[in-house]
């Protein structure tokens, strides 16, 4: 967490109030979203929500400066999804479609964005069926993310989670073992 906080401070220093670079806003959003994960893992919900607000605002700023940047849209969609996960309740009703729309736009802008396929897979896996969730489609998105980025540990782990939730235990074990072989120090 400390290295991410130092990185965020550096990006904040590089941002110029007049016309900040879209890439600075994008990296501010990426670092803030990573800090959300760190604080959520530690069960520090207040800090996680603060960094999530930063991630959303930075992603919006990056999109405002470069509306065609696929990964900025993916980041915003992912941030909305994390907001739903952290706040629960009516938040899903308010941000679920926004999350989906941003990730779908990311895929439309760049059909080879493996992170957007991963994000769409998570959206499809975690969204109730009534609102568009579909575990089988989630598996397809995770597999596409792996096709585009074969060394992706997060895509393997999420694919394993999806397999496990579908009752495909042997397939889940296989991809979990592959993820561990690629990154044995990963706590997840």
Short mmCIF file of C-alpha atoms in Angstrom, two decimals:
data_model
loop_
_atom_site.label_atom_id
_atom_site.label_comp_id
_atom_site.label_asym_id
_atom_site.label_seq_id
_atom_site.Cartn_x
_atom_site.Cartn_y
_atom_site.Cartn_z
CA UNK A 1 0.00 0.00 0.00
CA UNK A 2 2.81 2.45 0.78
CA UNK A 3 4.37 2.16 -2.68
CA UNK A 4 0.98 2.81 -4.26
CA UNK A 5 0.45 5.85 -2.04
CA UNK A 6 3.87 7.21 -3.08
CA UNK A 7 2.97 6.61 -6.74
CA UNK A 8 -0.34 8.45 -6.29
CA UNK A 9 1.52 11.39 -4.69
CA UNK A 10 3.91 11.53 -7.66
CA UNK A 11 1.03 11.55 -10.17
CA UNK A 12 -0.72 14.24 -8.13
CA UNK A 13 2.45 16.38 -8.35
CA UNK A 14 2.66 15.83 -12.11
CA UNK A 15 -0.94 16.89 -12.70
CA UNK A 16 -1.08 20.52 -13.80
CA UNK A 17 -4.23 22.41 -12.85
CA UNK A 18 -4.65 24.05 -16.27
CA UNK A 19 -4.48 21.16 -18.71
CA UNK A 20 -3.35 17.96 -17.06
CA UNK A 21 -2.28 15.18 -19.36
CA UNK A 22 -4.92 12.50 -19.96
CA UNK A 23 -2.29 9.88 -19.17
CA UNK A 24 -1.64 11.42 -15.74
CA UNK A 25 -5.37 11.27 -14.91
CA UNK A 26 -5.47 7.69 -16.20
CA UNK A 27 -2.56 6.62 -13.99
CA UNK A 28 -4.05 8.48 -11.01
CA UNK A 29 -7.20 6.40 -11.54
CA UNK A 30 -5.22 3.14 -11.85
CA UNK A 31 -3.25 3.78 -8.67
CA UNK A 32 -6.34 4.88 -6.75
CA UNK A 33 -8.24 1.76 -7.85
CA UNK A 34 -5.31 -0.40 -6.72
CA UNK A 35 -5.41 1.39 -3.34
CA UNK A 36 -9.13 0.60 -3.12
CA UNK A 37 -8.23 -3.08 -3.38
CA UNK A 38 -5.51 -2.78 -0.71
CA UNK A 39 -7.83 -1.06 1.77
CA UNK A 40 -10.78 -3.33 0.98
CA UNK A 41 -8.51 -6.35 1.59
CA UNK A 42 -7.60 -4.85 4.97
CA UNK A 43 -11.31 -4.25 5.69
CA UNK A 44 -10.68 -0.47 5.84
CA UNK A 45 -13.89 0.46 4.07
CA UNK A 46 -13.69 4.21 4.74
CA UNK A 47 -10.25 4.50 3.13
CA UNK A 48 -11.32 2.23 0.28
CA UNK A 49 -14.33 4.45 -0.48
CA UNK A 50 -12.15 7.61 -0.40
CA UNK A 51 -9.73 6.12 -2.92
CA UNK A 52 -12.66 4.90 -4.97
CA UNK A 53 -13.99 8.46 -5.20
CA UNK A 54 -10.50 9.52 -6.37
CA UNK A 55 -10.43 6.71 -8.94
CA UNK A 56 -13.82 7.69 -10.34
CA UNK A 57 -12.95 11.38 -10.59
CA UNK A 58 -9.55 10.67 -12.16
CA UNK A 59 -11.04 8.23 -14.68
CA UNK A 60 -13.71 10.79 -15.60
CA UNK A 61 -10.99 13.41 -16.07
CA UNK A 62 -8.98 11.06 -18.29
CA UNK A 63 -12.08 10.34 -20.39
CA UNK A 64 -12.92 14.02 -20.65
CA UNK A 65 -9.44 14.70 -22.01
CA UNK A 66 -9.38 11.62 -24.29
CA UNK A 67 -12.86 10.12 -24.85
CA UNK A 68 -11.48 7.40 -27.14
CA UNK A 69 -9.08 5.88 -24.59
CA UNK A 70 -10.49 2.40 -24.06
CA UNK A 71 -8.76 1.61 -20.79
CA UNK A 72 -9.96 4.83 -19.12
CA UNK A 73 -13.52 3.70 -19.80
CA UNK A 74 -12.65 0.24 -18.45
CA UNK A 75 -11.25 1.83 -15.29
CA UNK A 76 -14.37 3.91 -14.76
CA UNK A 77 -16.60 0.88 -15.29
CA UNK A 78 -14.50 -1.15 -12.87
CA UNK A 79 -14.59 1.66 -10.30
CA UNK A 80 -18.39 1.79 -10.51
CA UNK A 81 -18.44 -1.97 -9.98
CA UNK A 82 -16.21 -1.70 -6.92
CA UNK A 83 -18.50 1.02 -5.57
CA UNK A 84 -21.41 -1.41 -5.79
CA UNK A 85 -19.37 -4.06 -3.99
CA UNK A 86 -18.33 -1.72 -1.19
CA UNK A 87 -21.60 0.10 -0.60
CA UNK A 88 -24.14 -2.54 -1.63
CA UNK A 89 -27.87 -1.89 -1.39
CA UNK A 90 -29.28 0.58 -3.86
CA UNK A 91 -25.82 1.37 -5.22
CA UNK A 92 -26.22 -1.52 -7.65
CA UNK A 93 -29.37 0.02 -9.03
CA UNK A 94 -27.62 3.38 -9.44
CA UNK A 95 -24.28 2.24 -10.85
CA UNK A 96 -24.74 -1.23 -12.33
CA UNK A 97 -25.75 -0.05 -15.79
CA UNK A 98 -23.12 2.71 -15.74
CA UNK A 99 -20.47 0.11 -14.97
CA UNK A 100 -21.63 -2.12 -17.82
CA UNK A 101 -21.85 0.77 -20.30
CA UNK A 102 -18.31 1.97 -19.60
CA UNK A 103 -16.84 -1.52 -19.92
CA UNK A 104 -18.85 -2.18 -23.10
CA UNK A 105 -17.59 1.12 -24.55
CA UNK A 106 -14.03 0.12 -23.65
CA UNK A 107 -14.49 -3.09 -25.66
CA UNK A 108 -16.05 -1.19 -28.55
CA UNK A 109 -13.11 1.23 -28.64
CA UNK A 110 -10.52 -1.57 -28.43
CA UNK A 111 -11.57 -5.14 -29.16
CA UNK A 112 -8.15 -6.34 -27.94
CA UNK A 113 -8.32 -4.78 -24.47
CA UNK A 114 -7.74 -7.83 -22.28
CA UNK A 115 -8.41 -5.84 -19.10
CA UNK A 116 -11.81 -4.82 -20.47
CA UNK A 117 -12.66 -8.47 -21.18
CA UNK A 118 -11.61 -9.30 -17.62
CA UNK A 119 -13.75 -6.45 -16.25
CA UNK A 120 -16.74 -7.55 -18.34
CA UNK A 121 -16.29 -11.10 -17.09
CA UNK A 122 -16.33 -9.90 -13.49
CA UNK A 123 -19.41 -7.80 -14.25
CA UNK A 124 -21.19 -10.78 -15.82
CA UNK A 125 -20.20 -13.06 -12.92
CA UNK A 126 -21.13 -10.70 -10.08
CA UNK A 127 -24.30 -9.15 -11.53
CA UNK A 128 -27.61 -10.87 -10.78
CA UNK A 129 -29.17 -12.62 -13.78
CA UNK A 130 -32.18 -10.29 -13.62
CA UNK A 131 -29.87 -7.35 -14.40
CA UNK A 132 -27.79 -9.00 -17.15
CA UNK A 133 -25.43 -11.25 -15.26
CA UNK A 134 -24.51 -14.54 -16.91
CA UNK A 135 -21.83 -16.89 -15.51
CA UNK A 136 -21.38 -18.70 -18.83
CA UNK A 137 -20.71 -15.41 -20.62
CA UNK A 138 -18.36 -14.46 -17.78
CA UNK A 139 -16.32 -17.60 -18.49
CA UNK A 140 -16.14 -16.66 -22.18
CA UNK A 141 -14.90 -13.16 -21.28
CA UNK A 142 -12.24 -14.54 -18.93
CA UNK A 143 -11.10 -16.97 -21.63
CA UNK A 144 -10.89 -14.11 -24.16
CA UNK A 145 -8.84 -12.06 -21.67
CA UNK A 146 -6.45 -15.03 -21.36
CA UNK A 147 -6.30 -15.47 -25.12
CA UNK A 148 -5.21 -11.81 -25.43
CA UNK A 149 -2.91 -11.89 -22.38
CA UNK A 150 -1.87 -15.50 -21.67
CA UNK A 151 0.18 -14.60 -18.57
CA UNK A 152 -2.69 -12.78 -16.81
CA UNK A 153 -2.95 -14.11 -13.27
CA UNK A 154 -6.12 -12.13 -12.46
CA UNK A 155 -7.88 -13.55 -15.53
CA UNK A 156 -6.89 -17.08 -14.48
CA UNK A 157 -8.05 -16.57 -10.92
CA UNK A 158 -11.40 -15.13 -11.99
CA UNK A 159 -11.81 -17.94 -14.51
CA UNK A 160 -11.19 -20.37 -11.64
CA UNK A 161 -13.76 -18.59 -9.48
CA UNK A 162 -16.30 -18.78 -12.32
CA UNK A 163 -15.58 -22.47 -12.90
CA UNK A 164 -15.91 -23.18 -9.18
CA UNK A 165 -19.21 -21.31 -8.96
CA UNK A 166 -20.50 -23.32 -11.94
CA UNK A 167 -19.52 -26.57 -10.19
CA UNK A 168 -16.61 -27.27 -12.55
CA UNK A 169 -14.15 -28.14 -9.80
CA UNK A 170 -11.50 -29.90 -11.91
CA UNK A 171 -11.34 -26.98 -14.34
CA UNK A 172 -11.19 -24.53 -11.44
CA UNK A 173 -8.33 -26.42 -9.80
CA UNK A 174 -6.39 -26.47 -13.07
CA UNK A 175 -6.53 -22.71 -13.64
CA UNK A 176 -5.87 -21.96 -9.95
CA UNK A 177 -2.74 -24.14 -10.15
CA UNK A 178 -1.68 -22.32 -13.33
CA UNK A 179 -2.15 -18.97 -11.57
CA UNK A 180 -0.07 -20.16 -8.61
CA UNK A 181 2.68 -21.39 -10.94
CA UNK A 182 2.79 -17.97 -12.62
CA UNK A 183 2.69 -15.96 -9.39
CA UNK A 184 3.19 -18.08 -6.24
CA UNK A 185 3.48 -14.99 -3.99
CA UNK A 186 0.01 -13.73 -4.91
CA UNK A 187 -2.02 -13.73 -1.69
CA UNK A 188 -5.34 -13.98 -3.53
#
